[in-house]
Amino acid sequence: MNDMSPESYVTADGRTIGNVVMDMRDITLKFGGVTAIKDISFDIREGEIRAIIGPNGAGKSSMLNVISGFYTPQIGEIWYRGKKRPPMKPYQVARQGIARTFQNIALFEGMTVLDNVMTGRLTHMNASVISQALWWGKAQAEEIENREKVEKVIDFLEIQNIRKTPVGRLPYGLKKRVELARALAADPQILLLDEPMAGMNVEEKEDMSRFILDVNDEFGTTIVLIEHDMGVVMDLSDRVVVMDYGKKIGDGAPDDVRNNQAVIDAYLGVSH
Amino acid sequence: MEMLSKIFVEPFADMVAAPDFLMQVIWEGLVSGVLYALIALGFVLIFRSSRIFNFAQGIMVVFAALTLVGLHAMGIPAWVSVALTLVVMFIIAVAIERIVLRPLVGQPDIILFMATIGITLFLVGTGETIFGGENKVMITSELGIPTGDVVLEPFGGFLLLQHLDITVVISAALLVCALLVFLGKTQMGRAIRALGDDHQAALSVGISLQTIWVLVWFVSGIIALVTGIAWGARAGVSFALEIIAFKALPVLMLGGLESITGAIIGGLAIGVLEKMFEIYWGQPLLGGNTEVWFAYVLALGVLLFRPQGLFGEKIIERV
Ligand SMILES: Nc1ncnc2c1ncn2[C@@H]1O[C@H](COP(=O)(O)OP(=O)(O)OP(=O)(O)O)[C@@H](O)[C@H]1O
Ligand SMILES: [Mg+2]
């Protein structure tokens, strides 16, 4: 089914792309009469930046929601690290090391930036509820460890100066960055980003692109990215899935996809 | 003229003339206010994390107090009974989540509210079956709560503070501080706040609804036990205690359903104001017993001007 060999390879810019880590098989997702995803299969390789593109309403966000457990497909299988994944709730998927951001920013508006990013560490909570409540020392040790990790992420994304600001007061671009910080704090193996650059100005887009590349490069994080800006997609991604009306109409390296007639038609046929 | 003077002049003249008595009135109001605040806090915690208006908060107070007294009556030492009561409250929290909340996930808020009425009726029935309906005495001295009093002499006057009341105020303050540290500085606390803030986002960072719900119901259970001990020590333990939960309603109208600060300040304010009104206006002018209704009138008055309560945030539908 895959047009690429199962072995790992090294990209032109020297990053190692590993084996298939997640395999989506024949996924179909319906909402009442609307079929948001029609029988789509594709895979995600360890360490790659995998883009999903397509016109509005193509089903991109729905696909991300399927991966992160927010939607359960009626048909199809998800294979994660060689095992078929049973139907899972979003929090269970999160605890498997899959973090995400949302197309419409979903932050805890009443909490500070620091607290928001700290919630990213919830997937790593070892001490159970009860022992947290009863055993103050253990909870404290965990708190300190979490804080260290979170401060690193905050430094990495250059948001030190707004650490104590309630998120509700931040401008849009910074909110997007805080959301990324929260996802990164989880130390995810796969990072799902739903239009991380939507609504940003050129400079903010450049910053965000750089952060995404750095995350992938420095931590080897696998990234699945939905993006409308074709320039960005071509620059960042290793492979691209193209969706249109819930169907997959293209899959491959950015250059191949760009020259694919079906893709060109889909984009010309839809106004943006 | 005379009437106006009785309303607008004499009460304040009395306050100034006898500041020690004013302090006494405020103190008594504060003690009730602390308990209203505690009950309101239990409501707020549950409402914020699950959008459920928990009608059962009052009966949880009664049930906790009854369990404590009942266990002690079986010959179990007082503090062991407290620990066992906490275990019972935990079991109730788990049971409510499993049997009532989980199957109703995603149902309209009103259904969940009705469900908490169901929980109330169930706890009333179970409580009466196990412990009987008659009045009981709180095991105040067995718990080491002092029963004497101290007399202070502010402004050369006379101020009497019951040891019991002092203990209640201090314990409540400690409980609230512990709660604030828990919510503000621990991961579990952040999870609770996060869930109250944005549902989707909370799910995406690995927060399990079920765990948090059990947790907030258990924390409300702990609050209920403390309230039950305090109120029971003053008024005895019976199902009539449940009505103090209705005092939480105006507190919530005043403080907002989602604000912890609002619950605390609203509770204290209502406790103090209703007492002052009773003593300075109610008894001389209205024949007394105004504490039954004053809080509601006050809260309604505030609602006319600020529908979201004094501390509530904007009223917005959550998406
Ligand atoms: N929760 C839902 N309930 C009902 N229909 C939905 C739901 N989520 C998505 N859909 C429908 O599924 C289709 C695909 O939507 P989706 O949001 O996945 O598209 P998208 O490719 O992300 O579009 P955009 O670029 O505008 O974000 C649309 O027709 C949408 O209306
Ligand atoms: Mg979308």
PDB file of N, CA, C and O in Angstrom, chain A residues 123-170:
ATOM      1  N   THR A 123      -0.097  14.535  31.408  1.00  0.00           N
ATOM      2  CA  THR A 123       0.041  13.165  30.895  1.00  0.00           C
ATOM      3  C   THR A 123       1.169  12.418  31.606  1.00  0.00           C
ATOM      4  O   THR A 123       1.236  11.202  31.545  1.00  0.00           O
ATOM      5  N   HIS A 124       2.037  13.158  32.252  1.00  0.00           N
ATOM      6  CA  HIS A 124       3.180  12.518  32.908  1.00  0.00           C
ATOM      7  C   HIS A 124       2.995  12.359  34.407  1.00  0.00           C
ATOM      8  O   HIS A 124       3.946  12.156  35.139  1.00  0.00           O
ATOM      9  N   MET A 125       1.760  12.516  34.848  1.00  0.00           N
ATOM     10  CA  MET A 125       1.558  12.446  36.289  1.00  0.00           C
ATOM     11  C   MET A 125       1.692  11.015  36.774  1.00  0.00           C
ATOM     12  O   MET A 125       0.917  10.147  36.382  1.00  0.00           O
ATOM     13  N   ASN A 126       2.691  10.784  37.599  1.00  0.00           N
ATOM     14  CA  ASN A 126       2.906   9.421  38.093  1.00  0.00           C
ATOM     15  C   ASN A 126       2.066   9.144  39.320  1.00  0.00           C
ATOM     16  O   ASN A 126       1.322   8.181  39.389  1.00  0.00           O
ATOM     17  N   ALA A 127       2.243  10.010  40.308  1.00  0.00           N
ATOM     18  CA  ALA A 127       1.535   9.794  41.560  1.00  0.00           C
ATOM     19  C   ALA A 127       0.035   9.810  41.302  1.00  0.00           C
ATOM     20  O   ALA A 127      -0.470  10.650  40.580  1.00  0.00           O
ATOM     21  N   SER A 128      -0.667   8.877  41.865  1.00  0.00           N
ATOM     22  CA  SER A 128      -2.112   8.827  41.669  1.00  0.00           C
ATOM     23  C   SER A 128      -2.764   9.956  42.462  1.00  0.00           C
ATOM     24  O   SER A 128      -2.121  10.628  43.255  1.00  0.00           O
ATOM     25  N   VAL A 129      -4.042  10.143  42.202  1.00  0.00           N
ATOM     26  CA  VAL A 129      -4.785  11.201  42.881  1.00  0.00           C
ATOM     27  C   VAL A 129      -4.623  11.104  44.394  1.00  0.00           C
ATOM     28  O   VAL A 129      -4.281  12.052  45.079  1.00  0.00           O
ATOM     29  N   ILE A 130      -4.848   9.908  44.882  1.00  0.00           N
ATOM     30  CA  ILE A 130      -4.840   9.715  46.328  1.00  0.00           C
ATOM     31  C   ILE A 130      -3.461   9.974  46.907  1.00  0.00           C
ATOM     32  O   ILE A 130      -3.314  10.720  47.883  1.00  0.00           O
ATOM     33  N   SER A 131      -2.442   9.403  46.270  1.00  0.00           N
ATOM     34  CA  SER A 131      -1.124   9.578  46.862  1.00  0.00           C
ATOM     35  C   SER A 131      -0.675  11.028  46.714  1.00  0.00           C
ATOM     36  O   SER A 131       0.062  11.539  47.542  1.00  0.00           O
ATOM     37  N   GLN A 132      -1.170  11.700  45.663  1.00  0.00           N
ATOM     38  CA  GLN A 132      -0.873  13.136  45.558  1.00  0.00           C
ATOM     39  C   GLN A 132      -1.450  13.895  46.735  1.00  0.00           C
ATOM     40  O   GLN A 132      -0.831  14.774  47.293  1.00  0.00           O
ATOM     41  N   ALA A 133      -2.677  13.508  47.067  1.00  0.00           N
ATOM     42  CA  ALA A 133      -3.350  14.221  48.145  1.00  0.00           C
ATOM     43  C   ALA A 133      -2.697  13.904  49.491  1.00  0.00           C
ATOM     44  O   ALA A 133      -2.554  14.770  50.339  1.00  0.00           O
ATOM     45  N   LEU A 134      -2.306  12.651  49.672  1.00  0.00           N
ATOM     46  CA  LEU A 134      -1.823  12.246  50.989  1.00  0.00           C
ATOM     47  C   LEU A 134      -0.324  12.468  51.166  1.00  0.00           C
ATOM     48  O   LEU A 134       0.145  12.712  52.258  1.00  0.00           O
ATOM     49  N   TRP A 135       0.405  12.341  50.066  1.00  0.00           N
ATOM     50  CA  TRP A 135       1.847  12.343  50.194  1.00  0.00           C
ATOM     51  C   TRP A 135       2.421  13.593  49.572  1.00  0.00           C
ATOM     52  O   TRP A 135       2.804  13.639  48.415  1.00  0.00           O
ATOM     53  N   TRP A 136       2.430  14.625  50.344  1.00  0.00           N
ATOM     54  CA  TRP A 136       2.812  15.938  49.876  1.00  0.00           C
ATOM     55  C   TRP A 136       4.219  15.931  49.261  1.00  0.00           C
ATOM     56  O   TRP A 136       4.458  16.535  48.230  1.00  0.00           O
ATOM     57  N   GLY A 137       5.147  15.210  49.915  1.00  0.00           N
ATOM     58  CA  GLY A 137       6.537  15.208  49.458  1.00  0.00           C
ATOM     59  C   GLY A 137       6.680  14.720  48.034  1.00  0.00           C
ATOM     60  O   GLY A 137       7.349  15.334  47.203  1.00  0.00           O
ATOM     61  N   LYS A 138       6.019  13.630  47.739  1.00  0.00           N
ATOM     62  CA  LYS A 138       6.112  13.046  46.404  1.00  0.00           C
ATOM     63  C   LYS A 138       5.533  13.992  45.355  1.00  0.00           C
ATOM     64  O   LYS A 138       6.108  14.190  44.290  1.00  0.00           O
ATOM     65  N   ALA A 139       4.387  14.576  45.714  1.00  0.00           N
ATOM     66  CA  ALA A 139       3.754  15.521  44.787  1.00  0.00           C
ATOM     67  C   ALA A 139       4.681  16.705  44.541  1.00  0.00           C
ATOM     68  O   ALA A 139       4.806  17.190  43.416  1.00  0.00           O
ATOM     69  N   GLN A 140       5.359  17.163  45.599  1.00  0.00           N
ATOM     70  CA  GLN A 140       6.277  18.283  45.473  1.00  0.00           C
ATOM     71  C   GLN A 140       7.423  17.960  44.522  1.00  0.00           C
ATOM     72  O   GLN A 140       7.770  18.754  43.661  1.00  0.00           O
ATOM     73  N   ALA A 141       8.002  16.775  44.691  1.00  0.00           N
ATOM     74  CA  ALA A 141       9.118  16.376  43.838  1.00  0.00           C
ATOM     75  C   ALA A 141       8.680  16.377  42.373  1.00  0.00           C
ATOM     76  O   ALA A 141       9.398  16.858  41.489  1.00  0.00           O
ATOM     77  N   GLU A 142       7.487  15.850  42.126  1.00  0.00           N
ATOM     78  CA  GLU A 142       6.973  15.817  40.760  1.00  0.00           C
ATOM     79  C   GLU A 142       6.746  17.214  40.222  1.00  0.00           C
ATOM     80  O   GLU A 142       7.035  17.511  39.067  1.00  0.00           O
ATOM     81  N   GLU A 143       6.222  18.072  41.111  1.00  0.00           N
ATOM     82  CA  GLU A 143       5.952  19.455  40.723  1.00  0.00           C
ATOM     83  C   GLU A 143       7.243  20.142  40.260  1.00  0.00           C
ATOM     84  O   GLU A 143       7.255  20.836  39.248  1.00  0.00           O
ATOM     85  N   ILE A 144       8.314  19.906  41.011  1.00  0.00           N
ATOM     86  CA  ILE A 144       9.589  20.543  40.667  1.00  0.00           C
ATOM     87  C   ILE A 144      10.112  20.035  39.327  1.00  0.00           C
ATOM     88  O   ILE A 144      10.543  20.797  38.471  1.00  0.00           O
ATOM     89  N   GLU A 145      10.024  18.728  39.153  1.00  0.00           N
ATOM     90  CA  GLU A 145      10.468  18.129  37.899  1.00  0.00           C
ATOM     91  C   GLU A 145       9.674  18.705  36.719  1.00  0.00           C
ATOM     92  O   GLU A 145      10.238  19.077  35.686  1.00  0.00           O
ATOM     93  N   ASN A 146       8.354  18.786  36.900  1.00  0.00           N
ATOM     94  CA  ASN A 146       7.503  19.335  35.844  1.00  0.00           C
ATOM     95  C   ASN A 146       7.855  20.780  35.537  1.00  0.00           C
ATOM     96  O   ASN A 146       7.901  21.195  34.387  1.00  0.00           O
ATOM     97  N   ARG A 147       8.097  21.545  36.609  1.00  0.00           N
ATOM     98  CA  ARG A 147       8.431  22.950  36.420  1.00  0.00           C
ATOM     99  C   ARG A 147       9.693  23.106  35.580  1.00  0.00           C
ATOM    100  O   ARG A 147       9.761  23.941  34.680  1.00  0.00           O
ATOM    101  N   GLU A 148      10.706  22.260  35.847  1.00  0.00           N
ATOM    102  CA  GLU A 148      11.959  22.360  35.098  1.00  0.00           C
ATOM    103  C   GLU A 148      11.716  22.139  33.616  1.00  0.00           C
ATOM    104  O   GLU A 148      12.174  22.903  32.763  1.00  0.00           O
ATOM    105  N   LYS A 149      10.979  21.079  33.323  1.00  0.00           N
ATOM    106  CA  LYS A 149      10.677  20.760  31.923  1.00  0.00           C
ATOM    107  C   LYS A 149       9.916  21.917  31.258  1.00  0.00           C
ATOM    108  O   LYS A 149      10.217  22.325  30.134  1.00  0.00           O
ATOM    109  N   VAL A 150       8.930  22.430  31.985  1.00  0.00           N
ATOM    110  CA  VAL A 150       8.080  23.488  31.437  1.00  0.00           C
ATOM    111  C   VAL A 150       8.883  24.763  31.187  1.00  0.00           C
ATOM    112  O   VAL A 150       8.708  25.434  30.170  1.00  0.00           O
ATOM    113  N   GLU A 151       9.803  25.084  32.106  1.00  0.00           N
ATOM    114  CA  GLU A 151      10.625  26.284  31.907  1.00  0.00           C
ATOM    115  C   GLU A 151      11.470  26.135  30.646  1.00  0.00           C
ATOM    116  O   GLU A 151      11.705  27.096  29.917  1.00  0.00           O
ATOM    117  N   LYS A 152      11.940  24.921  30.386  1.00  0.00           N
ATOM    118  CA  LYS A 152      12.727  24.698  29.167  1.00  0.00           C
ATOM    119  C   LYS A 152      11.900  24.982  27.931  1.00  0.00           C
ATOM    120  O   LYS A 152      12.361  25.624  26.982  1.00  0.00           O
ATOM    121  N   VAL A 153      10.671  24.483  27.934  1.00  0.00           N
ATOM    122  CA  VAL A 153       9.789  24.704  26.781  1.00  0.00           C
ATOM    123  C   VAL A 153       9.511  26.197  26.610  1.00  0.00           C
ATOM    124  O   VAL A 153       9.525  26.732  25.493  1.00  0.00           O
ATOM    125  N   ILE A 154       9.278  26.860  27.747  1.00  0.00           N
ATOM    126  CA  ILE A 154       8.983  28.294  27.701  1.00  0.00           C
ATOM    127  C   ILE A 154      10.171  29.078  27.126  1.00  0.00           C
ATOM    128  O   ILE A 154      10.002  29.970  26.297  1.00  0.00           O
ATOM    129  N   ASP A 155      11.384  28.697  27.531  1.00  0.00           N
ATOM    130  CA  ASP A 155      12.574  29.328  26.969  1.00  0.00           C
ATOM    131  C   ASP A 155      12.676  29.040  25.479  1.00  0.00           C
ATOM    132  O   ASP A 155      12.944  29.932  24.673  1.00  0.00           O
ATOM    133  N   PHE A 156      12.451  27.789  25.139  1.00  0.00           N
ATOM    134  CA  PHE A 156      12.571  27.348  23.751  1.00  0.00           C
ATOM    135  C   PHE A 156      11.662  28.158  22.824  1.00  0.00           C
ATOM    136  O   PHE A 156      12.058  28.557  21.734  1.00  0.00           O
ATOM    137  N   LEU A 157      10.456  28.416  23.292  1.00  0.00           N
ATOM    138  CA  LEU A 157       9.496  29.141  22.451  1.00  0.00           C
ATOM    139  C   LEU A 157       9.529  30.649  22.705  1.00  0.00           C
ATOM    140  O   LEU A 157       8.700  31.399  22.186  1.00  0.00           O
ATOM    141  N   GLU A 158      10.476  31.063  23.505  1.00  0.00           N
ATOM    142  CA  GLU A 158      10.702  32.493  23.750  1.00  0.00           C
ATOM    143  C   GLU A 158       9.461  33.214  24.256  1.00  0.00           C
ATOM    144  O   GLU A 158       9.050  34.255  23.722  1.00  0.00           O
ATOM    145  N   ILE A 159       8.859  32.649  25.282  1.00  0.00           N
ATOM    146  CA  ILE A 159       7.703  33.316  25.894  1.00  0.00           C
ATOM    147  C   ILE A 159       7.936  33.553  27.393  1.00  0.00           C
ATOM    148  O   ILE A 159       6.994  33.638  28.172  1.00  0.00           O
ATOM    149  N   GLN A 160       9.221  33.692  27.773  1.00  0.00           N
ATOM    150  CA  GLN A 160       9.552  33.913  29.186  1.00  0.00           C
ATOM    151  C   GLN A 160       8.845  35.141  29.744  1.00  0.00           C
ATOM    152  O   GLN A 160       8.374  35.128  30.878  1.00  0.00           O
ATOM    153  N   ASN A 161       8.807  36.209  28.923  1.00  0.00           N
ATOM    154  CA  ASN A 161       8.316  37.484  29.455  1.00  0.00           C
ATOM    155  C   ASN A 161       6.805  37.508  29.719  1.00  0.00           C
ATOM    156  O   ASN A 161       6.311  38.428  30.334  1.00  0.00           O
ATOM    157  N   ILE A 162       6.075  36.476  29.245  1.00  0.00           N
ATOM    158  CA  ILE A 162       4.633  36.472  29.506  1.00  0.00           C
ATOM    159  C   ILE A 162       4.231  35.323  30.411  1.00  0.00           C
ATOM    160  O   ILE A 162       3.052  35.002  30.546  1.00  0.00           O
ATOM    161  N   ARG A 163       5.205  34.711  31.085  1.00  0.00           N
ATOM    162  CA  ARG A 163       4.930  33.517  31.897  1.00  0.00           C
ATOM    163  C   ARG A 163       3.755  33.698  32.845  1.00  0.00           C
ATOM    164  O   ARG A 163       2.932  32.823  33.015  1.00  0.00           O
ATOM    165  N   LYS A 164       3.685  34.871  33.478  1.00  0.00           N
ATOM    166  CA  LYS A 164       2.675  35.056  34.528  1.00  0.00           C
ATOM    167  C   LYS A 164       1.405  35.749  34.018  1.00  0.00           C
ATOM    168  O   LYS A 164       0.533  36.104  34.800  1.00  0.00           O
ATOM    169  N   THR A 165       1.331  35.972  32.718  1.00  0.00           N
ATOM    170  CA  THR A 165       0.162  36.673  32.168  1.00  0.00           C
ATOM    171  C   THR A 165      -1.004  35.704  31.981  1.00  0.00           C
ATOM    172  O   THR A 165      -0.807  34.603  31.487  1.00  0.00           O
ATOM    173  N   PRO A 166      -2.214  36.131  32.389  1.00  0.00           N
ATOM    174  CA  PRO A 166      -3.372  35.291  32.075  1.00  0.00           C
ATOM    175  C   PRO A 166      -3.536  35.214  30.555  1.00  0.00           C
ATOM    176  O   PRO A 166      -3.437  36.227  29.873  1.00  0.00           O
ATOM    177  N   VAL A 167      -3.768  34.010  30.061  1.00  0.00           N
ATOM    178  CA  VAL A 167      -3.785  33.782  28.623  1.00  0.00           C
ATOM    179  C   VAL A 167      -4.841  34.612  27.912  1.00  0.00           C
ATOM    180  O   VAL A 167      -4.642  35.072  26.792  1.00  0.00           O
ATOM    181  N   GLY A 168      -5.970  34.852  28.597  1.00  0.00           N
ATOM    182  CA  GLY A 168      -7.051  35.613  27.997  1.00  0.00           C
ATOM    183  C   GLY A 168      -6.617  36.981  27.495  1.00  0.00           C
ATOM    184  O   GLY A 168      -7.236  37.547  26.604  1.00  0.00           O
ATOM    185  N   ARG A 169      -5.547  37.519  28.072  1.00  0.00           N
ATOM    186  CA  ARG A 169      -5.134  38.874  27.695  1.00  0.00           C
ATOM    187  C   ARG A 169      -4.147  38.905  26.527  1.00  0.00           C
ATOM    188  O   ARG A 169      -3.775  39.971  26.070  1.00  0.00           O
ATOM    189  N   LEU A 170      -3.709  37.726  26.064  1.00  0.00           N
ATOM    190  CA  LEU A 170      -2.662  37.721  25.038  1.00  0.00           C
ATOM    191  C   LEU A 170      -3.248  37.944  23.646  1.00  0.00           C
ATOM    192  O   LEU A 170      -4.378  37.585  23.370  1.00  0.00           O
TER     193      LEU A 170
END
